[in-house]
Amino acid sequence: MNTTTQAQPESRAAAEAAQDHVQGDRLQAAIAELARFGGRDDGGVSRQTLTDIDLQARRYLIDRAGALGCVVEVDDCANLFFRRPGKTDLPPVLTGSHADTQPVGGKLDGAYGVLAGLEVLAALNDAGIETLRPIEVVAWTNEEGSRFGPGAMGSSAFVDPGRLPDYRKVTDGDGVTFGAALDRALQAIPEVPRRALRRPMSSCVELHIEQGPVLEAARVPLGIVAGIQSVRWYRVTLTGMAAHAGTTPMDVRADAMAAAVDVAHRLYAHAAQAAASQLRLTLGRWLVGPNSVNTIPGEVEFTIDVRCVDERVLERFDAALGEIVKSHAWPGRVELECFFSRPPTRFPAEMLALVGQACERACRQASQPPPVALTSGAFHDAMYLAEHCPTAMIFVPSKGGVSHNAAEETAPHELLLGAQALAYAVTALANA
Ligand code: HGY
Ligand code: MN
Ligand code: MN
């Protein structure tokens, strides 16, 4: 792996210069600008993947990257790549994140990583630095997986293009296919050259907010992400019989909601028993049919998001879920589908060392405490890139540990530190 663990003297000087040219105000202005696309009165952002608002935000990013002198390209999964040429055409260093948000998200989840990547390019321009390798800032498509499941479709299709045909068939709540939304997004930017999905990358560093409480509790402004916990998503569909709420005696019902509540209750009981293992269970989306106050629900579908640092715990959950579904005695039907499953991700030691060097310098320069290592509770596109090239992540704290919420916030000085550390790491890697 052609990656510097300790940046070499000349490369170190360039990395330090890039770090020192990062401008906090320019980054803050870009965050505020991008947040206008889908901005909400409560300060949050609603910009689900490939919606009109997302396409407008993409246009903003393309224009911003063009103004920085980047070459802009897009692939068949509408992943946007903003390339700053290097002295050579060696495989580039990749940074960036995603620009799509949760239905009610914040200004920073994903957007921060994309905009800090563009800030690094602006800092390199200001410092007059030409790197050996090109640097690419990416805006991945559909990291959130909320409108179209699973999550991280763009980065997973980049790493394995064979995934895209099945992704294209996935529909959103209105019956729109991911393929149709993709084609519409690509038609909206006809002037952007298309490129192959999978391409060689020399290394990858993703900067992201932690979205949890660890860094804030440790009172530390930067985190070196050692890895990402495992995650599984399931869809449970219970089919009973819709009937009149007033005339149908309780003992003759095939009430899909009563069945769903019982299954859910047993899942939470399993999670409570596994609490010591840090299992995290979320039943986040419920669809009820016909969803009428005076009709017994004939169909209920709910999703399961279950995560743990120890994948064996998820294996045990999977077995328990199968048992609960199989053994649930009622006149209706229960169907279970696992539609997303990722093992734990571990980032390589040499990348952690470099990111550690980058974070330590940024913190030292700002008289802040040194970075700490942590495991990410959230998944990220970096979990797929880690299969493709040497990859690492840098975290900044989330106020109150809150994310996937309009109140998502990180202090400006911490956002600046994260971008400074990213500039150092990306520049050192681009000169290796
Ligand atoms: O769900 C996740 O972990 C990511 O924030 N989309
Ligand atoms: Mn994210
Ligand atoms: Mn997210």
JSON list of C-alpha atoms in Angstrom, two decimals, residues 185-349:
[
{"chain": "A", "resi": 185, "resn": "ALA", "atom": "CA", "xyz": [-30.72, 13.06, -12.02]},
{"chain": "A", "resi": 186, "resn": "LEU", "atom": "CA", "xyz": [-28.29, 12.19, -14.82]},
{"chain": "A", "resi": 187, "resn": "GLN", "atom": "CA", "xyz": [-30.48, 13.89, -17.44]},
{"chain": "A", "resi": 188, "resn": "ALA", "atom": "CA", "xyz": [-30.41, 17.04, -15.29]},
{"chain": "A", "resi": 189, "resn": "ILE", "atom": "CA", "xyz": [-26.63, 17.38, -15.79]},
{"chain": "A", "resi": 190, "resn": "PRO", "atom": "CA", "xyz": [-26.10, 16.44, -19.45]},
{"chain": "A", "resi": 191, "resn": "GLU", "atom": "CA", "xyz": [-22.93, 18.53, -19.62]},
{"chain": "A", "resi": 192, "resn": "VAL", "atom": "CA", "xyz": [-21.16, 16.48, -16.92]},
{"chain": "A", "resi": 193, "resn": "PRO", "atom": "CA", "xyz": [-19.03, 13.71, -18.49]},
{"chain": "A", "resi": 194, "resn": "ARG", "atom": "CA", "xyz": [-19.95, 10.16, -17.48]},
{"chain": "A", "resi": 195, "resn": "ARG", "atom": "CA", "xyz": [-17.31, 7.82, -16.12]},
{"chain": "A", "resi": 196, "resn": "ALA", "atom": "CA", "xyz": [-17.06, 4.14, -15.22]},
{"chain": "A", "resi": 197, "resn": "LEU", "atom": "CA", "xyz": [-18.42, 3.16, -11.82]},
{"chain": "A", "resi": 198, "resn": "ARG", "atom": "CA", "xyz": [-15.44, 1.36, -10.26]},
{"chain": "A", "resi": 199, "resn": "ARG", "atom": "CA", "xyz": [-12.12, 3.18, -10.52]},
{"chain": "A", "resi": 200, "resn": "PRO", "atom": "CA", "xyz": [-8.73, 2.72, -8.80]},
{"chain": "A", "resi": 201, "resn": "MET", "atom": "CA", "xyz": [-8.24, 4.96, -5.76]},
{"chain": "A", "resi": 202, "resn": "SER", "atom": "CA", "xyz": [-4.95, 5.32, -3.92]},
{"chain": "A", "resi": 203, "resn": "SER", "atom": "CA", "xyz": [-6.60, 5.94, -0.53]},
{"chain": "A", "resi": 204, "resn": "CYS", "atom": "CA", "xyz": [-9.66, 7.53, 1.02]},
{"chain": "A", "resi": 205, "resn": "VAL", "atom": "CA", "xyz": [-10.32, 9.76, 4.03]},
{"chain": "A", "resi": 206, "resn": "GLU", "atom": "CA", "xyz": [-13.89, 10.68, 5.02]},
{"chain": "A", "resi": 207, "resn": "LEU", "atom": "CA", "xyz": [-14.58, 13.50, 7.48]},
{"chain": "A", "resi": 208, "resn": "HIS", "atom": "CA", "xyz": [-17.91, 13.29, 9.32]},
{"chain": "A", "resi": 209, "resn": "ILE", "atom": "CA", "xyz": [-19.70, 14.38, 12.48]},
{"chain": "A", "resi": 210, "resn": "GLU", "atom": "CA", "xyz": [-19.72, 11.66, 15.14]},
{"chain": "A", "resi": 211, "resn": "GLN", "atom": "CA", "xyz": [-23.52, 11.75, 15.53]},
{"chain": "A", "resi": 212, "resn": "GLY", "atom": "CA", "xyz": [-23.11, 10.31, 19.02]},
{"chain": "A", "resi": 213, "resn": "PRO", "atom": "CA", "xyz": [-22.02, 11.40, 22.53]},
{"chain": "A", "resi": 214, "resn": "VAL", "atom": "CA", "xyz": [-18.45, 10.02, 22.83]},
{"chain": "A", "resi": 215, "resn": "LEU", "atom": "CA", "xyz": [-16.26, 12.99, 21.79]},
{"chain": "A", "resi": 216, "resn": "GLU", "atom": "CA", "xyz": [-18.38, 15.54, 23.62]},
{"chain": "A", "resi": 217, "resn": "ALA", "atom": "CA", "xyz": [-18.25, 13.43, 26.80]},
{"chain": "A", "resi": 218, "resn": "ALA", "atom": "CA", "xyz": [-14.47, 13.10, 26.41]},
{"chain": "A", "resi": 219, "resn": "ARG", "atom": "CA", "xyz": [-14.25, 16.88, 25.82]},
{"chain": "A", "resi": 220, "resn": "VAL", "atom": "CA", "xyz": [-12.09, 16.21, 22.77]},
{"chain": "A", "resi": 221, "resn": "PRO", "atom": "CA", "xyz": [-12.57, 18.02, 19.44]},
{"chain": "A", "resi": 222, "resn": "LEU", "atom": "CA", "xyz": [-11.30, 15.33, 17.02]},
{"chain": "A", "resi": 223, "resn": "GLY", "atom": "CA", "xyz": [-11.77, 11.56, 16.80]},
{"chain": "A", "resi": 224, "resn": "ILE", "atom": "CA", "xyz": [-9.70, 8.97, 14.94]},
{"chain": "A", "resi": 225, "resn": "VAL", "atom": "CA", "xyz": [-12.24, 6.40, 13.79]},
{"chain": "A", "resi": 226, "resn": "ALA", "atom": "CA", "xyz": [-10.85, 2.90, 14.35]},
{"chain": "A", "resi": 227, "resn": "GLY", "atom": "CA", "xyz": [-13.82, 1.20, 12.69]},
{"chain": "A", "resi": 228, "resn": "ILE", "atom": "CA", "xyz": [-17.58, 1.03, 12.13]},
{"chain": "A", "resi": 229, "resn": "GLN", "atom": "CA", "xyz": [-19.97, -1.31, 13.94]},
{"chain": "A", "resi": 230, "resn": "SER", "atom": "CA", "xyz": [-22.00, -3.96, 12.11]},
{"chain": "A", "resi": 231, "resn": "VAL", "atom": "CA", "xyz": [-25.54, -3.20, 10.98]},
{"chain": "A", "resi": 232, "resn": "ARG", "atom": "CA", "xyz": [-28.57, -5.11, 9.65]},
{"chain": "A", "resi": 233, "resn": "TRP", "atom": "CA", "xyz": [-31.89, -3.86, 8.31]},
{"chain": "A", "resi": 234, "resn": "TYR", "atom": "CA", "xyz": [-35.03, -6.02, 8.09]},
{"chain": "A", "resi": 235, "resn": "ARG", "atom": "CA", "xyz": [-38.56, -5.50, 6.83]},
{"chain": "A", "resi": 236, "resn": "VAL", "atom": "CA", "xyz": [-41.33, -7.34, 8.74]},
{"chain": "A", "resi": 237, "resn": "THR", "atom": "CA", "xyz": [-44.71, -7.57, 6.95]},
{"chain": "A", "resi": 238, "resn": "LEU", "atom": "CA", "xyz": [-47.73, -8.88, 8.86]},
{"chain": "A", "resi": 239, "resn": "THR", "atom": "CA", "xyz": [-50.84, -9.68, 6.84]},
{"chain": "A", "resi": 240, "resn": "GLY", "atom": "CA", "xyz": [-54.13, -10.31, 8.66]},
{"chain": "A", "resi": 241, "resn": "MET", "atom": "CA", "xyz": [-57.60, -9.20, 7.66]},
{"chain": "A", "resi": 242, "resn": "ALA", "atom": "CA", "xyz": [-59.07, -5.72, 7.63]},
{"chain": "A", "resi": 243, "resn": "ALA", "atom": "CA", "xyz": [-62.47, -5.70, 9.33]},
{"chain": "A", "resi": 244, "resn": "HIS", "atom": "CA", "xyz": [-64.92, -3.45, 11.15]},
{"chain": "A", "resi": 245, "resn": "ALA", "atom": "CA", "xyz": [-63.58, -2.08, 14.46]},
{"chain": "A", "resi": 246, "resn": "GLY", "atom": "CA", "xyz": [-67.00, -2.09, 16.08]},
{"chain": "A", "resi": 247, "resn": "THR", "atom": "CA", "xyz": [-68.67, -5.27, 14.90]},
{"chain": "A", "resi": 248, "resn": "THR", "atom": "CA", "xyz": [-65.75, -7.74, 14.99]},
{"chain": "A", "resi": 249, "resn": "PRO", "atom": "CA", "xyz": [-65.35, -9.59, 18.32]},
{"chain": "A", "resi": 250, "resn": "MET", "atom": "CA", "xyz": [-61.78, -9.64, 19.68]},
{"chain": "A", "resi": 251, "resn": "ASP", "atom": "CA", "xyz": [-61.46, -13.44, 19.51]},
{"chain": "A", "resi": 252, "resn": "VAL", "atom": "CA", "xyz": [-62.14, -13.69, 15.78]},
{"chain": "A", "resi": 253, "resn": "ARG", "atom": "CA", "xyz": [-59.78, -10.98, 14.54]},
{"chain": "A", "resi": 254, "resn": "ALA", "atom": "CA", "xyz": [-56.67, -11.32, 12.39]},
{"chain": "A", "resi": 255, "resn": "ASP", "atom": "CA", "xyz": [-55.43, -7.96, 13.65]},
{"chain": "A", "resi": 256, "resn": "ALA", "atom": "CA", "xyz": [-52.08, -7.19, 11.98]},
{"chain": "A", "resi": 257, "resn": "MET", "atom": "CA", "xyz": [-51.33, -4.39, 14.46]},
{"chain": "A", "resi": 258, "resn": "ALA", "atom": "CA", "xyz": [-51.91, -6.58, 17.52]},
{"chain": "A", "resi": 259, "resn": "ALA", "atom": "CA", "xyz": [-49.54, -9.13, 15.99]},
{"chain": "A", "resi": 260, "resn": "ALA", "atom": "CA", "xyz": [-46.97, -6.47, 15.11]},
{"chain": "A", "resi": 261, "resn": "VAL", "atom": "CA", "xyz": [-47.04, -4.99, 18.60]},
{"chain": "A", "resi": 262, "resn": "ASP", "atom": "CA", "xyz": [-46.50, -8.44, 20.08]},
{"chain": "A", "resi": 263, "resn": "VAL", "atom": "CA", "xyz": [-43.53, -9.15, 17.75]},
{"chain": "A", "resi": 264, "resn": "ALA", "atom": "CA", "xyz": [-42.09, -5.71, 18.50]},
{"chain": "A", "resi": 265, "resn": "HIS", "atom": "CA", "xyz": [-42.50, -6.22, 22.22]},
{"chain": "A", "resi": 266, "resn": "ARG", "atom": "CA", "xyz": [-40.60, -9.51, 22.05]},
{"chain": "A", "resi": 267, "resn": "LEU", "atom": "CA", "xyz": [-37.82, -7.86, 20.03]},
{"chain": "A", "resi": 268, "resn": "TYR", "atom": "CA", "xyz": [-37.39, -5.10, 22.61]},
{"chain": "A", "resi": 269, "resn": "ALA", "atom": "CA", "xyz": [-37.32, -7.76, 25.35]},
{"chain": "A", "resi": 270, "resn": "HIS", "atom": "CA", "xyz": [-34.50, -9.54, 23.46]},
{"chain": "A", "resi": 271, "resn": "ALA", "atom": "CA", "xyz": [-32.62, -6.25, 23.11]},
{"chain": "A", "resi": 272, "resn": "ALA", "atom": "CA", "xyz": [-33.00, -5.54, 26.83]},
{"chain": "A", "resi": 273, "resn": "GLN", "atom": "CA", "xyz": [-31.43, -8.90, 27.64]},
{"chain": "A", "resi": 274, "resn": "ALA", "atom": "CA", "xyz": [-28.57, -8.11, 25.22]},
{"chain": "A", "resi": 275, "resn": "ALA", "atom": "CA", "xyz": [-28.11, -4.57, 26.57]},
{"chain": "A", "resi": 276, "resn": "ALA", "atom": "CA", "xyz": [-24.69, -5.38, 28.05]},
{"chain": "A", "resi": 277, "resn": "SER", "atom": "CA", "xyz": [-23.43, -6.18, 24.56]},
{"chain": "A", "resi": 278, "resn": "GLN", "atom": "CA", "xyz": [-24.34, -2.67, 23.32]},
{"chain": "A", "resi": 279, "resn": "LEU", "atom": "CA", "xyz": [-26.94, -4.01, 20.89]},
{"chain": "A", "resi": 280, "resn": "ARG", "atom": "CA", "xyz": [-28.96, -1.11, 19.44]},
{"chain": "A", "resi": 281, "resn": "LEU", "atom": "CA", "xyz": [-32.47, -1.76, 18.12]},
{"chain": "A", "resi": 282, "resn": "THR", "atom": "CA", "xyz": [-34.67, 0.70, 16.21]},
{"chain": "A", "resi": 283, "resn": "LEU", "atom": "CA", "xyz": [-38.10, 0.02, 14.71]},
{"chain": "A", "resi": 284, "resn": "GLY", "atom": "CA", "xyz": [-38.11, 3.24, 12.74]},
{"chain": "A", "resi": 285, "resn": "ARG", "atom": "CA", "xyz": [-40.68, 3.07, 9.97]},
{"chain": "A", "resi": 286, "resn": "TRP", "atom": "CA", "xyz": [-44.22, 1.74, 10.24]},
{"chain": "A", "resi": 287, "resn": "LEU", "atom": "CA", "xyz": [-46.77, 1.42, 7.43]},
{"chain": "A", "resi": 288, "resn": "VAL", "atom": "CA", "xyz": [-50.33, 0.48, 8.40]},
{"chain": "A", "resi": 289, "resn": "GLY", "atom": "CA", "xyz": [-53.06, -0.52, 5.97]},
{"chain": "A", "resi": 290, "resn": "PRO", "atom": "CA", "xyz": [-55.70, 0.72, 5.52]},
{"chain": "A", "resi": 291, "resn": "ASN", "atom": "CA", "xyz": [-54.64, 3.11, 8.32]},
{"chain": "A", "resi": 292, "resn": "SER", "atom": "CA", "xyz": [-58.14, 4.07, 9.36]},
{"chain": "A", "resi": 293, "resn": "VAL", "atom": "CA", "xyz": [-59.34, 4.78, 12.89]},
{"chain": "A", "resi": 294, "resn": "ASN", "atom": "CA", "xyz": [-62.27, 2.37, 12.65]},
{"chain": "A", "resi": 295, "resn": "THR", "atom": "CA", "xyz": [-60.83, -0.48, 10.57]},
{"chain": "A", "resi": 296, "resn": "ILE", "atom": "CA", "xyz": [-58.81, -3.30, 12.08]},
{"chain": "A", "resi": 297, "resn": "PRO", "atom": "CA", "xyz": [-55.38, -3.12, 10.37]},
{"chain": "A", "resi": 298, "resn": "GLY", "atom": "CA", "xyz": [-55.14, -5.79, 7.68]},
{"chain": "A", "resi": 299, "resn": "GLU", "atom": "CA", "xyz": [-51.46, -5.16, 6.99]},
{"chain": "A", "resi": 300, "resn": "VAL", "atom": "CA", "xyz": [-48.60, -3.74, 9.00]},
{"chain": "A", "resi": 301, "resn": "GLU", "atom": "CA", "xyz": [-45.03, -3.38, 7.76]},
{"chain": "A", "resi": 302, "resn": "PHE", "atom": "CA", "xyz": [-42.24, -2.17, 10.01]},
{"chain": "A", "resi": 303, "resn": "THR", "atom": "CA", "xyz": [-38.47, -1.90, 9.65]},
{"chain": "A", "resi": 304, "resn": "ILE", "atom": "CA", "xyz": [-35.77, -3.12, 12.02]},
{"chain": "A", "resi": 305, "resn": "ASP", "atom": "CA", "xyz": [-32.36, -1.41, 12.27]},
{"chain": "A", "resi": 306, "resn": "VAL", "atom": "CA", "xyz": [-30.10, -3.41, 14.57]},
{"chain": "A", "resi": 307, "resn": "ARG", "atom": "CA", "xyz": [-26.42, -2.71, 15.24]},
{"chain": "A", "resi": 308, "resn": "CYS", "atom": "CA", "xyz": [-23.59, -3.90, 17.41]},
{"chain": "A", "resi": 309, "resn": "VAL", "atom": "CA", "xyz": [-19.80, -3.75, 17.55]},
{"chain": "A", "resi": 310, "resn": "ASP", "atom": "CA", "xyz": [-19.84, -7.54, 18.00]},
{"chain": "A", "resi": 311, "resn": "GLU", "atom": "CA", "xyz": [-21.36, -9.22, 14.95]},
{"chain": "A", "resi": 312, "resn": "ARG", "atom": "CA", "xyz": [-22.05, -12.41, 16.93]},
{"chain": "A", "resi": 313, "resn": "VAL", "atom": "CA", "xyz": [-24.66, -10.42, 18.85]},
{"chain": "A", "resi": 314, "resn": "LEU", "atom": "CA", "xyz": [-26.38, -9.67, 15.53]},
{"chain": "A", "resi": 315, "resn": "GLU", "atom": "CA", "xyz": [-26.19, -13.33, 14.60]},
{"chain": "A", "resi": 316, "resn": "ARG", "atom": "CA", "xyz": [-28.00, -14.16, 17.86]},
{"chain": "A", "resi": 317, "resn": "PHE", "atom": "CA", "xyz": [-30.54, -11.41, 17.20]},
{"chain": "A", "resi": 318, "resn": "ASP", "atom": "CA", "xyz": [-31.14, -12.81, 13.71]},
{"chain": "A", "resi": 319, "resn": "ALA", "atom": "CA", "xyz": [-31.83, -16.27, 15.15]},
{"chain": "A", "resi": 320, "resn": "ALA", "atom": "CA", "xyz": [-34.14, -14.86, 17.82]},
{"chain": "A", "resi": 321, "resn": "LEU", "atom": "CA", "xyz": [-36.01, -12.78, 15.24]},
{"chain": "A", "resi": 322, "resn": "GLY", "atom": "CA", "xyz": [-36.54, -15.83, 13.05]},
{"chain": "A", "resi": 323, "resn": "GLU", "atom": "CA", "xyz": [-37.86, -17.76, 16.05]},
{"chain": "A", "resi": 324, "resn": "ILE", "atom": "CA", "xyz": [-40.21, -14.97, 17.12]},
{"chain": "A", "resi": 325, "resn": "VAL", "atom": "CA", "xyz": [-41.61, -14.65, 13.61]},
{"chain": "A", "resi": 326, "resn": "LYS", "atom": "CA", "xyz": [-41.99, -18.41, 13.16]},
{"chain": "A", "resi": 327, "resn": "SER", "atom": "CA", "xyz": [-43.55, -19.07, 16.54]},
{"chain": "A", "resi": 328, "resn": "HIS", "atom": "CA", "xyz": [-46.02, -16.21, 16.49]},
{"chain": "A", "resi": 329, "resn": "ALA", "atom": "CA", "xyz": [-49.40, -17.93, 16.67]},
{"chain": "A", "resi": 330, "resn": "TRP", "atom": "CA", "xyz": [-52.14, -15.97, 14.92]},
{"chain": "A", "resi": 331, "resn": "PRO", "atom": "CA", "xyz": [-54.43, -16.55, 11.91]},
{"chain": "A", "resi": 332, "resn": "GLY", "atom": "CA", "xyz": [-52.44, -14.15, 9.70]},
{"chain": "A", "resi": 333, "resn": "ARG", "atom": "CA", "xyz": [-49.06, -14.32, 7.90]},
{"chain": "A", "resi": 334, "resn": "VAL", "atom": "CA", "xyz": [-45.66, -12.83, 8.82]},
{"chain": "A", "resi": 335, "resn": "GLU", "atom": "CA", "xyz": [-42.94, -12.24, 6.20]},
{"chain": "A", "resi": 336, "resn": "LEU", "atom": "CA", "xyz": [-39.39, -11.27, 7.04]},
{"chain": "A", "resi": 337, "resn": "GLU", "atom": "CA", "xyz": [-36.76, -9.83, 4.67]},
{"chain": "A", "resi": 338, "resn": "CYS", "atom": "CA", "xyz": [-33.21, -8.76, 5.52]},
{"chain": "A", "resi": 339, "resn": "PHE", "atom": "CA", "xyz": [-32.36, -6.02, 3.01]},
{"chain": "A", "resi": 340, "resn": "PHE", "atom": "CA", "xyz": [-29.10, -4.61, 4.36]},
{"chain": "A", "resi": 341, "resn": "SER", "atom": "CA", "xyz": [-26.28, -6.31, 6.22]},
{"chain": "A", "resi": 342, "resn": "ARG", "atom": "CA", "xyz": [-22.74, -5.09, 6.85]},
{"chain": "A", "resi": 343, "resn": "PRO", "atom": "CA", "xyz": [-20.05, -6.71, 9.02]},
{"chain": "A", "resi": 344, "resn": "PRO", "atom": "CA", "xyz": [-17.88, -4.51, 11.24]},
{"chain": "A", "resi": 345, "resn": "THR", "atom": "CA", "xyz": [-15.32, -2.35, 9.39]},
{"chain": "A", "resi": 346, "resn": "ARG", "atom": "CA", "xyz": [-11.74, -1.98, 10.63]},
{"chain": "A", "resi": 347, "resn": "PHE", "atom": "CA", "xyz": [-9.51, 0.77, 9.18]},
{"chain": "A", "resi": 348, "resn": "PRO", "atom": "CA", "xyz": [-5.80, -0.09, 8.60]},
{"chain": "A", "resi": 349, "resn": "ALA", "atom": "CA", "xyz": [-3.22, 0.86, 11.21]}
]
